[in-house]
Amino acid sequence: MSTSRRLRSSHITQGPARAPNRSMYYALGYKEEDFGKPMVGVANGHSTITPCNSGLQKLADAAIRAIEDSGGNAQVFGTPTISDGMAMGTEGMKYSLVSREVIADCVETCVQGQWMDGVLVIGGCDKNMPGGMMGMLRANVPAIYVYGGTILPGRLDGKDLNIVSVFEAVGENAAGRMSDQELKRIELHAIPGPGSCGGMYTANTMSSAFEALGMSLPYSSTMANVHDEKTDSAAESARVLLKAIERDLKPRDIVTRKSIENAVSVVMATGGSTNAVLHILAIAHAADVEWTIDDFERVRQRVPVICDLKPSGHFLAVDFHKAGGVPQVMKLLLNEGLIHGDCITITGETIAEVLKDVPDTPSADQTVIFPIEKALYKQGHLAILKGNLSPEGAVAKITGLKNPVITGPARVFDDEQSALQAILDGKIKAGDVMVLRYLGPKGGPGMPEMLAPTGALIGAGLGDSVGLITDGRFSGGTWGMVVGHVAPEAAVGGTIGLVHEGDSITIDAHQLLLQLNVPDDEIEARRAQWKAPAPRYTRGVQAKFAFNASTASTGAVLDSF
C-alpha cells in the first residue's frame, strides 16, 4: 500500500507538530499502525429528504467496510441534496442548481481540508451527480463515483408508473380527461420506494455518463437501489478505489476530451436529459478540458438514438439494465468507431478492455436497445439551436415529435406559476409558443426546471402542437416542443427578454434555428428601452449564485473568472 498523502505532508511527519494532529485521530479510535494507511473519504449523500437518497446509507456502510477490509481508513462526511421532484414548481426549485455547486464545494473542501488520499462519492438525486464529480475533479485525488441506483417502477392496473406519470396526470385532470379519483390513485402508486426517478431522466442520464467516462464501475449506473447487486457494487467500487490510490490514478487522468466525447455519445444514444449539456459543460470546466456547447451538436450529428427509453420512449432504467445497460450501448458504438476505446477507466483498464466480453449485438429477446442499423433516430436527440433568440445556443430535445418545427405567436410569461395557470385554465392553444423568461442562472436565480408546465402541456394533449422556450431548464422527464437554456438569458439583456406578446417565433430543429421574427431595428429599439430587473435575492446562497454564475452556454459555473 502506498504511503498516505497525509503522511507525506511534512507539517505532520516532522517534529512535535505532529502530536496534536495525531491526537485528534486517537480520539476517533485510530491505532499507531493506521497512520501508514491511506485516508479515504466517503462523501455520503444519504438523507431522508427524498427517495433518491433515502437508500444510500447501506451503500455507504458497504463501502466503508470494504475500505477498511482493504487496508484503508474510511473518513465519512456528508453532502446535501435538494429533491427536484418535490421542489418542482415552487421557489425551492431555484435551489436545485445551486445545490450542485454546494455539493462540489463540500467534496472539494473536505478532501483538500483533510488532505485525503482518495474519495468515494455516493449520490442519488440529480445534482448529487455533477456536483460530486466536479468536487472530485477539483480535488484531483484518486476517486470513484457510486450512484445510489434507480427506483423500481410503480404499478397500477398492470401499467408501470413513475414521477412523470403524476405531473402528466395533473395536466390530464385539469383538461377534464382524468377524474380526481384516478389522479389520486396514480399519486399513491407512482413512487414505490427508494431510488432515483426511473426513466432516462437526469439522474440516470448522468450516472450513465459517469460510467461512460470511466469514473464508475461497468453496469453500476443502471442498477436498482433495492437490489443486492447495488450494495455489492458499492463495496467493489471501494476496493477498486484502493487500487487506484496505489497506482495514483486520478480523475483528471480519466476525464479527458476523448472520454467526455464518449460520455456525450452515450447520452445521445440513450436519449438522455437536456440537463446533461449544462452539467457536462460544468464537469469539463472542473477538469480543465476544452469542451463547448457546439461540441454537443458535433457529436449529435454522428451518433444515433438506439435506446427506447422514457420520457420520449417506452422503457425505464430497470429495463435498460436487463437489456445490457451502458456496456451494451458502448460496445455497439465502439464497433462503429463512435467512441474512443483507448480511454482509461478507474479500474485501470481501457474502455475497449472493459467491453471485450460484451456481445457485439444486443439480445434478440428485448426491445430496449437496438442495433445501429435499426436505430430509432439516425442522429442524436439533443440539438443545439441558435438564432437571434439564442446566439450563444439553446438546447432542444427533438425525439418523440412528429415534426420538430413550429412558427407561432408568443405567449409571454415572466414566471413559471402564471404560465402553468394559463395552461390549466385552457388559455394556451395549439400553435402558440410559450416564452418563460427571467428564469436563467442569474434571473431565476438558479435556473429552475419546468416539469410542471411541460407535464401539463402533455396532459392537455398539447405536447406536439405548442412550443415552449425558456432561459431556465427542463426536468429530465420532459419531452415535447421545448427549448431550454436560452442564452444569453433575459436577466442580462438577452433577446428572450425583448419578446412581446403576439410576436412571431420560429422553432426549427431541422435548421437548428430559434428565431424571433421581428425586424432587427425593432429588436434594437426594444433593447435600448430595456432595463435590468432588481435582483430577486440580495443575501445568502441565491445572491452569491446569481452574482457569480456564468451563462448557461458555459455550464452556469461559479468560478469562471
XYZ file of C-alpha atoms in Angstrom:
561
model
C 0.000 0.000 0.000
C 1.314 3.458 -0.885
C 2.262 5.888 1.854
C -0.614 8.111 2.944
C -0.829 11.520 1.297
C -1.274 12.858 4.814
C 1.961 11.237 5.961
C 3.781 12.766 3.020
C 2.909 16.196 4.416
C 5.987 17.493 6.241
C 3.966 19.500 8.787
C 2.658 16.228 10.199
C 5.664 13.947 9.956
C 8.372 16.289 11.251
C 8.869 17.191 14.884
C 6.479 17.838 17.752
C 3.900 19.463 15.459
C 2.587 16.036 14.546
C 1.366 15.336 18.102
C -1.834 17.448 18.027
C -2.620 16.160 14.533
C -2.397 12.542 15.673
C -4.159 13.176 18.961
C -7.286 14.098 17.079
C -7.182 10.715 15.312
C -6.566 8.780 18.531
C -9.827 10.287 19.766
C -11.512 8.614 16.782
C -10.094 5.212 17.707
C -7.069 5.171 15.401
C -4.083 2.970 16.283
C -0.440 3.709 15.513
C -0.463 1.365 12.510
C -3.395 3.230 10.962
C -1.206 6.204 10.110
C 0.514 4.227 7.373
C -2.810 3.521 5.643
C -4.482 5.724 3.051
C -7.125 8.110 4.321
C -10.147 7.555 2.072
C -13.088 9.932 2.065
C -16.647 8.662 1.746
C -18.854 11.540 0.655
C -22.243 10.251 1.721
C -25.314 11.881 0.194
C -27.742 9.937 2.377
C -30.784 11.840 3.570
C -34.440 11.267 4.280
C -35.346 14.316 2.205
C -36.066 12.327 -0.939
C -36.478 8.703 -2.088
C -33.473 9.261 -4.357
C -31.174 9.476 -1.329
C -33.027 7.527 1.354
C -31.377 4.280 0.300
C -27.765 5.483 0.291
C -26.712 4.616 3.840
C -26.489 0.886 3.142
C -24.205 1.680 0.194
C -22.007 3.885 2.375
C -21.831 1.155 5.019
C -20.779 -1.408 2.414
C -18.131 0.933 1.019
C -16.764 1.729 4.493
C -16.401 -1.965 5.337
C -14.651 -2.639 2.039
C -12.249 0.286 2.511
C -11.269 -0.917 5.961
C -11.015 -4.563 4.870
C -8.760 -3.456 2.012
C -6.340 -1.632 4.283
C -7.669 1.915 4.249
C -9.130 4.317 6.788
C -12.638 5.481 5.889
C -13.377 9.134 6.651
C -17.088 9.805 6.249
C -18.639 13.193 5.604
C -21.986 14.365 4.290
C -23.234 16.253 1.274
C -26.673 17.905 0.957
C -29.390 17.304 -1.599
C -32.447 19.051 -2.966
C -35.295 16.955 -4.373
C -36.201 18.326 -7.778
C -39.389 16.264 -7.854
C -40.547 17.724 -4.539
C -39.377 21.293 -5.214
C -40.740 21.442 -8.785
C -42.973 24.441 -9.381
C -42.026 26.147 -6.103
C -39.437 28.707 -5.041
C -37.453 25.766 -3.698
C -36.701 24.635 -7.261
C -34.398 27.636 -7.570
C -32.079 25.969 -5.056
C -31.629 22.844 -7.174
C -28.818 24.013 -9.457
C -27.369 25.977 -6.552
C -27.045 22.663 -4.705
C -24.781 21.341 -7.465
C -22.233 23.980 -6.515
C -22.716 23.429 -2.773
C -22.101 19.686 -3.203
C -18.996 20.309 -5.307
C -17.713 22.711 -2.651
C -18.401 20.147 0.094
C -16.408 17.428 -1.639
C -13.514 19.704 -2.572
C -13.389 21.294 0.889
C -13.377 18.056 2.880
C -10.957 16.205 0.613
C -8.495 19.073 0.477
C -9.012 20.347 4.009
C -8.477 16.894 5.491
C -5.731 16.016 2.980
C -7.399 12.771 1.921
C -5.685 10.213 -0.308
C -8.837 9.387 -2.250
C -12.583 9.802 -2.188
C -15.637 7.688 -2.950
C -18.703 9.820 -3.647
C -22.199 8.373 -3.204
C -25.209 10.251 -4.563
C -28.685 9.726 -5.878
C -30.672 12.833 -6.802
C -29.945 14.856 -9.935
C -27.434 17.425 -8.653
C -25.589 14.905 -6.465
C -24.152 13.544 -9.688
C -22.481 16.546 -11.363
C -21.780 18.218 -8.009
C -19.906 15.177 -6.741
C -17.980 14.785 -9.991
C -16.999 18.450 -10.069
C -15.697 18.220 -6.497
C -13.729 15.083 -7.336
C -12.142 16.777 -10.335
C -11.237 19.903 -8.398
C -9.554 17.905 -5.622
C -7.991 15.517 -8.175
C -7.091 12.690 -5.832
C -7.993 9.098 -6.839
C -11.792 8.942 -6.848
C -14.789 6.869 -7.874
C -18.488 7.653 -8.153
C -21.107 5.313 -6.673
C -24.589 6.003 -7.990
C -27.344 5.302 -5.471
C -29.385 3.412 -8.031
C -32.661 3.809 -9.858
C -36.109 3.334 -8.392
C -38.342 0.411 -9.285
C -41.437 1.356 -11.282
C -44.743 1.897 -9.587
C -47.573 -0.338 -10.784
C -51.246 0.400 -11.276
C -53.724 -1.628 -13.302
C -50.920 -3.581 -14.935
C -49.005 -0.479 -16.091
C -45.660 0.960 -14.954
C -45.697 4.399 -13.331
C -43.012 6.935 -12.412
C -42.764 10.523 -11.206
C -43.556 11.975 -14.652
C -46.801 9.975 -14.678
C -48.008 12.197 -11.833
C -47.137 15.517 -13.492
C -48.784 14.460 -16.738
C -51.838 13.201 -14.835
C -52.218 16.672 -13.299
C -52.461 18.092 -16.810
C -54.986 15.454 -17.854
C -57.057 16.161 -14.770
C -57.030 19.900 -15.446
C -58.083 19.252 -19.055
C -61.019 17.159 -17.875
C -59.544 13.963 -19.261
C -58.998 12.303 -15.859
C -61.062 12.192 -12.695
C -59.843 13.376 -9.298
C -60.074 9.805 -8.038
C -57.864 8.447 -10.831
C -55.325 11.221 -10.256
C -55.195 10.267 -6.581
C -54.645 6.591 -7.437
C -51.696 7.484 -9.660
C -50.275 9.760 -6.970
C -50.430 6.930 -4.429
C -48.814 4.275 -6.629
C -46.204 6.130 -8.730
C -43.263 6.029 -6.289
C -42.890 2.598 -4.607
C -39.691 3.073 -2.588
C -36.067 4.310 -2.615
C -34.079 5.148 -5.715
C -33.809 7.904 -8.290
C -36.516 8.693 -10.859
C -36.853 5.710 -13.140
C -36.631 6.878 -16.762
C -33.627 8.191 -18.655
C -34.124 11.374 -16.697
C -31.296 13.484 -15.278
C -30.014 11.169 -12.522
C -29.904 8.078 -14.736
C -28.516 10.139 -17.612
C -25.642 11.407 -15.505
C -24.943 8.016 -13.920
C -24.745 6.530 -17.424
C -22.445 9.360 -18.491
C -20.166 8.700 -15.492
C -19.917 5.031 -16.398
C -19.048 6.023 -19.975
C -16.460 8.497 -18.629
C -14.780 5.615 -16.810
C -15.433 7.073 -13.344
C -17.933 4.390 -12.227
C -17.885 0.614 -12.496
C -19.395 -1.172 -15.515
C -23.142 -1.820 -15.183
C -23.339 0.168 -11.922
C -25.201 3.126 -13.430
C -28.457 1.281 -14.119
C -28.808 -0.974 -11.057
C -31.856 -0.564 -8.818
C -31.218 0.761 -5.328
C -33.164 -2.006 -3.613
C -31.294 -4.861 -5.300
C -28.361 -6.587 -3.611
C -26.126 -6.071 -6.656
C -26.162 -2.328 -5.951
C -24.761 -2.855 -2.449
C -22.209 -5.333 -3.780
C -21.179 -2.806 -6.436
C -20.606 -0.131 -3.768
C -18.225 -2.471 -1.945
C -16.425 -3.373 -5.162
C -16.140 0.332 -6.004
C -14.289 0.860 -2.716
C -11.873 -1.980 -3.471
C -11.221 -0.569 -6.944
C -10.584 2.863 -5.440
C -7.920 1.457 -3.091
C -6.120 0.017 -6.115
C -6.385 3.366 -7.899
C -4.786 5.026 -4.857
C -1.907 2.538 -5.111
C -1.460 3.450 -8.781
C -2.081 7.181 -8.159
C -4.725 7.133 -10.910
C -6.515 10.473 -10.649
C -9.788 11.817 -12.083
C -8.058 14.187 -14.468
C -6.134 11.219 -15.892
C -9.520 9.692 -16.757
C -11.729 12.666 -17.610
C -10.253 13.950 -20.871
C -11.694 15.441 -24.046
C -11.947 11.953 -25.546
C -13.684 10.434 -22.521
C -16.109 13.368 -22.362
C -16.907 12.695 -26.005
C -17.602 9.072 -25.031
C -19.977 10.241 -22.312
C -21.834 12.598 -24.635
C -22.097 9.832 -27.233
C -23.797 7.599 -24.659
C -26.131 10.438 -23.636
C -27.161 10.813 -27.280
C -27.519 7.072 -27.887
C -29.722 6.605 -24.823
C -31.940 9.662 -25.304
C -30.727 11.348 -22.119
C -31.703 14.537 -20.333
C -31.174 18.076 -21.624
C -29.504 18.772 -18.275
C -26.564 16.679 -19.433
C -25.498 19.605 -21.633
C -25.324 22.017 -18.702
C -23.668 19.538 -16.339
C -21.099 18.130 -18.753
C -20.024 21.673 -19.622
C -19.503 22.269 -15.888
C -17.654 18.958 -15.453
C -15.358 19.768 -18.368
C -14.661 23.151 -16.776
C -13.756 21.478 -13.473
C -11.468 19.062 -15.329
C -9.870 21.947 -17.276
C -10.858 20.220 -20.529
C -11.797 22.231 -23.602
C -15.413 21.389 -24.413
C -18.045 23.789 -25.773
C -21.758 23.737 -26.412
C -21.026 23.321 -30.129
C -19.273 20.003 -29.396
C -22.644 18.546 -28.366
C -24.063 19.324 -31.785
C -21.000 17.814 -33.466
C -21.493 14.563 -31.555
C -25.261 14.591 -32.079
C -24.932 14.649 -35.823
C -22.976 11.392 -35.913
C -24.430 9.339 -33.030
C -27.884 7.754 -33.440
C -30.501 7.158 -30.754
C -30.568 3.386 -30.199
C -32.487 3.094 -26.894
C -36.251 3.258 -26.456
C -36.315 4.913 -23.047
C -38.654 7.314 -21.274
C -39.500 10.152 -21.380
C -39.890 10.106 -25.184
C -39.682 6.294 -25.408
C -41.307 3.375 -23.610
C -38.913 1.767 -21.106
C -37.347 2.541 -17.723
C -33.793 2.200 -16.409
C -34.528 -1.200 -14.855
C -35.467 -2.471 -18.321
C -32.333 -0.906 -19.774
C -30.236 -2.710 -17.172
C -31.751 -6.090 -18.014
C -31.116 -5.434 -21.704
C -27.378 -4.919 -21.164
C -27.152 -1.344 -19.924
C -24.400 1.106 -20.749
C -21.765 -1.550 -21.645
C -24.021 -2.956 -24.376
C -24.617 0.511 -25.816
C -20.906 1.333 -25.651
C -19.963 -1.917 -27.382
C -22.294 -1.101 -30.282
C -20.827 2.412 -30.515
C -17.258 1.108 -30.224
C -17.759 -1.343 -33.072
C -18.907 1.540 -35.268
C -15.991 3.787 -34.301
C -18.309 6.171 -32.455
C -16.439 6.143 -29.131
C -12.771 6.021 -28.149
C -11.741 2.593 -26.899
C -8.318 3.696 -25.658
C -9.647 5.889 -22.801
C -8.523 4.697 -19.369
C -11.090 3.874 -16.662
C -10.951 3.853 -12.873
C -10.332 0.084 -12.995
C -7.032 0.695 -14.802
C -8.390 -0.963 -17.951
C -9.209 0.851 -21.164
C -12.770 1.124 -22.420
C -12.005 -1.485 -25.077
C -10.682 -3.870 -22.424
C -13.735 -3.325 -20.218
C -16.036 -4.095 -23.160
C -14.155 -7.046 -24.644
C -16.635 -9.687 -23.399
C -19.799 -7.665 -24.073
C -21.831 -9.105 -27.006
C -21.451 -7.418 -30.369
C -25.216 -7.399 -30.829
C -27.979 -6.792 -28.287
C -30.108 -9.722 -27.209
C -32.968 -10.546 -29.557
C -35.407 -11.077 -26.669
C -35.545 -7.377 -25.718
C -36.691 -4.179 -27.442
C -34.890 -1.586 -25.341
C -31.511 -1.439 -27.136
C -31.429 -1.561 -30.944
C -28.551 -2.331 -33.317
C -27.043 0.719 -35.009
C -28.577 -0.233 -38.358
C -32.040 -0.247 -36.729
C -31.589 2.987 -34.801
C -34.743 4.762 -33.645
C -33.296 8.039 -34.933
C -30.295 8.398 -37.224
C -28.985 11.370 -35.224
C -28.968 12.296 -31.564
C -31.851 13.984 -29.811
C -30.254 16.969 -28.035
C -29.994 19.671 -30.663
C -28.246 22.993 -30.139
C -30.390 25.752 -31.660
C -29.086 29.209 -32.485
C -30.572 32.364 -33.935
C -31.350 35.887 -32.809
C -33.166 34.461 -29.760
C -30.181 32.348 -28.714
C -26.897 33.490 -30.270
C -24.942 31.524 -27.636
C -27.115 28.458 -28.119
C -30.155 26.739 -26.614
C -30.949 23.064 -26.031
C -33.890 21.221 -27.585
C -34.877 17.585 -27.126
C -36.233 16.666 -30.554
C -37.065 12.960 -30.323
C -40.631 11.739 -29.904
C -42.022 14.606 -32.001
C -43.977 14.227 -35.237
C -42.489 17.443 -36.619
C -39.997 19.498 -34.576
C -40.870 22.752 -36.384
C -43.314 25.431 -35.304
C -43.925 29.109 -36.040
C -46.497 30.774 -33.841
C -47.456 33.725 -31.666
C -45.519 34.309 -28.455
C -47.344 33.870 -25.164
C -45.030 35.652 -22.726
C -44.615 34.872 -19.018
C -42.055 36.252 -16.575
C -42.550 33.419 -14.085
C -43.420 29.734 -14.133
C -46.529 29.863 -11.969
C -48.521 32.165 -14.258
C -47.526 30.059 -17.260
C -48.734 26.884 -15.549
C -52.010 28.521 -14.576
C -52.597 29.631 -18.174
C -52.230 26.013 -19.315
C -54.502 24.669 -16.591
C -57.112 27.367 -17.394
C -57.158 26.365 -21.078
C -55.736 29.685 -22.286
C -52.890 28.113 -24.293
C -53.927 26.870 -27.732
C -52.350 24.691 -30.403
C -49.841 26.722 -32.415
C -48.825 29.005 -29.525
C -45.182 29.427 -28.499
C -44.881 29.962 -24.758
C -41.965 32.123 -23.582
C -40.911 31.631 -19.942
C -38.156 34.072 -19.059
C -36.158 35.653 -16.235
C -35.558 32.083 -15.105
C -31.902 31.665 -16.116
C -28.841 31.218 -13.874
C -28.881 34.862 -12.805
C -32.533 35.691 -13.368
C -34.193 32.812 -11.526
C -31.832 32.786 -9.900
C -30.734 29.171 -10.065
C -32.235 28.237 -13.461
C -35.263 26.256 -12.199
C -36.706 23.284 -14.095
C -40.135 23.399 -15.735
C -41.667 19.943 -15.368
C -44.989 21.303 -14.120
C -45.808 23.380 -17.255
C -44.419 20.811 -19.694
C -46.182 17.960 -17.911
C -49.406 19.972 -18.012
C -48.993 20.535 -21.763
C -48.553 16.798 -22.347
C -51.532 16.032 -20.122
C -53.655 18.532 -22.026
C -52.729 16.901 -25.335
C -50.659 19.890 -26.499
C -47.169 18.356 -26.381
C -46.774 18.232 -30.170
C -48.599 21.442 -31.013
C -47.398 24.072 -28.520
C -43.835 25.339 -28.378
C -42.174 26.404 -25.135
C -38.896 28.261 -24.840
C -37.150 29.353 -21.648
C -33.856 30.583 -20.278
C -34.498 28.137 -17.439
C -34.148 24.348 -17.572
C -36.315 21.301 -18.088
C -36.601 18.186 -15.999
C -35.031 15.095 -17.497
C -38.611 13.795 -17.588
C -39.666 16.452 -20.101
C -40.462 15.881 -23.740
C -42.310 17.931 -26.328
C -41.672 21.007 -28.477
C -39.496 22.579 -25.788
C -36.274 24.594 -25.909
C -34.332 25.465 -22.767
C -31.055 27.050 -21.661
C -31.686 30.007 -23.996
C -28.575 32.184 -23.807
C -27.946 34.985 -23.219
C -30.712 34.951 -20.614
C -33.297 37.674 -20.143
C -31.766 38.977 -16.911
C -28.594 40.097 -18.704
C -30.373 41.632 -21.677
C -30.747 38.585 -23.909
C -33.240 38.810 -26.764
C -35.658 36.485 -24.966
C -36.280 39.404 -22.594
C -37.340 41.609 -25.526
C -40.154 39.400 -26.833
C -43.630 40.951 -26.814
C -46.932 39.115 -26.536
C -48.026 38.039 -30.017
C -44.600 38.281 -31.698
C -43.933 35.514 -34.208
C -41.350 32.937 -33.077
C -39.904 30.029 -35.046
C -38.523 26.837 -33.541
C -36.966 24.738 -36.295
C -34.888 21.763 -35.187
C -34.158 20.816 -38.801
C -32.393 24.131 -39.391
C -31.175 24.350 -35.762
C -32.940 27.704 -35.569
C -34.554 29.678 -32.744
C -35.719 32.947 -34.222
C -37.745 35.999 -33.177
C -39.432 37.085 -36.406
C -39.168 40.799 -35.724
C -37.040 43.282 -37.733
C -33.550 43.902 -36.377
C -34.145 47.637 -35.926
C -37.237 46.952 -33.829
C -35.276 44.498 -31.647
C -32.538 47.084 -31.130
C -35.098 49.765 -30.271
C -36.551 47.452 -27.626
C -33.066 46.705 -26.355
C -32.384 50.404 -25.877
C -35.509 50.660 -23.705
C -34.809 47.515 -21.651
C -33.769 47.841 -18.024
C -32.291 45.104 -15.885
C -34.650 43.935 -13.131
C -33.692 44.268 -9.494
C -32.066 41.137 -8.032
C -34.594 38.729 -6.517
C -32.154 37.914 -3.697
C -29.581 40.238 -2.115
C -28.180 37.959 0.605
C -27.291 34.322 1.046
C -26.575 31.456 -1.303
C -29.008 32.580 -4.009
C -27.465 36.049 -4.154
C -23.978 34.532 -4.398
C -25.089 32.201 -7.165
C -26.772 34.986 -9.150
C -23.716 37.228 -8.842
C -21.160 34.596 -9.886
C -22.993 32.276 -12.311
C -21.694 32.103 -15.843
C -24.050 31.858 -18.799
C -25.823 28.551 -19.401
C -23.824 28.072 -22.595
C -20.707 27.574 -20.452
C -22.365 25.460 -17.765
C -23.606 28.091 -15.285
C -20.451 27.600 -13.214
C -19.403 29.917 -10.403
C -15.631 30.010 -10.873
C -15.239 31.178 -14.468
C -13.404 34.420 -13.811
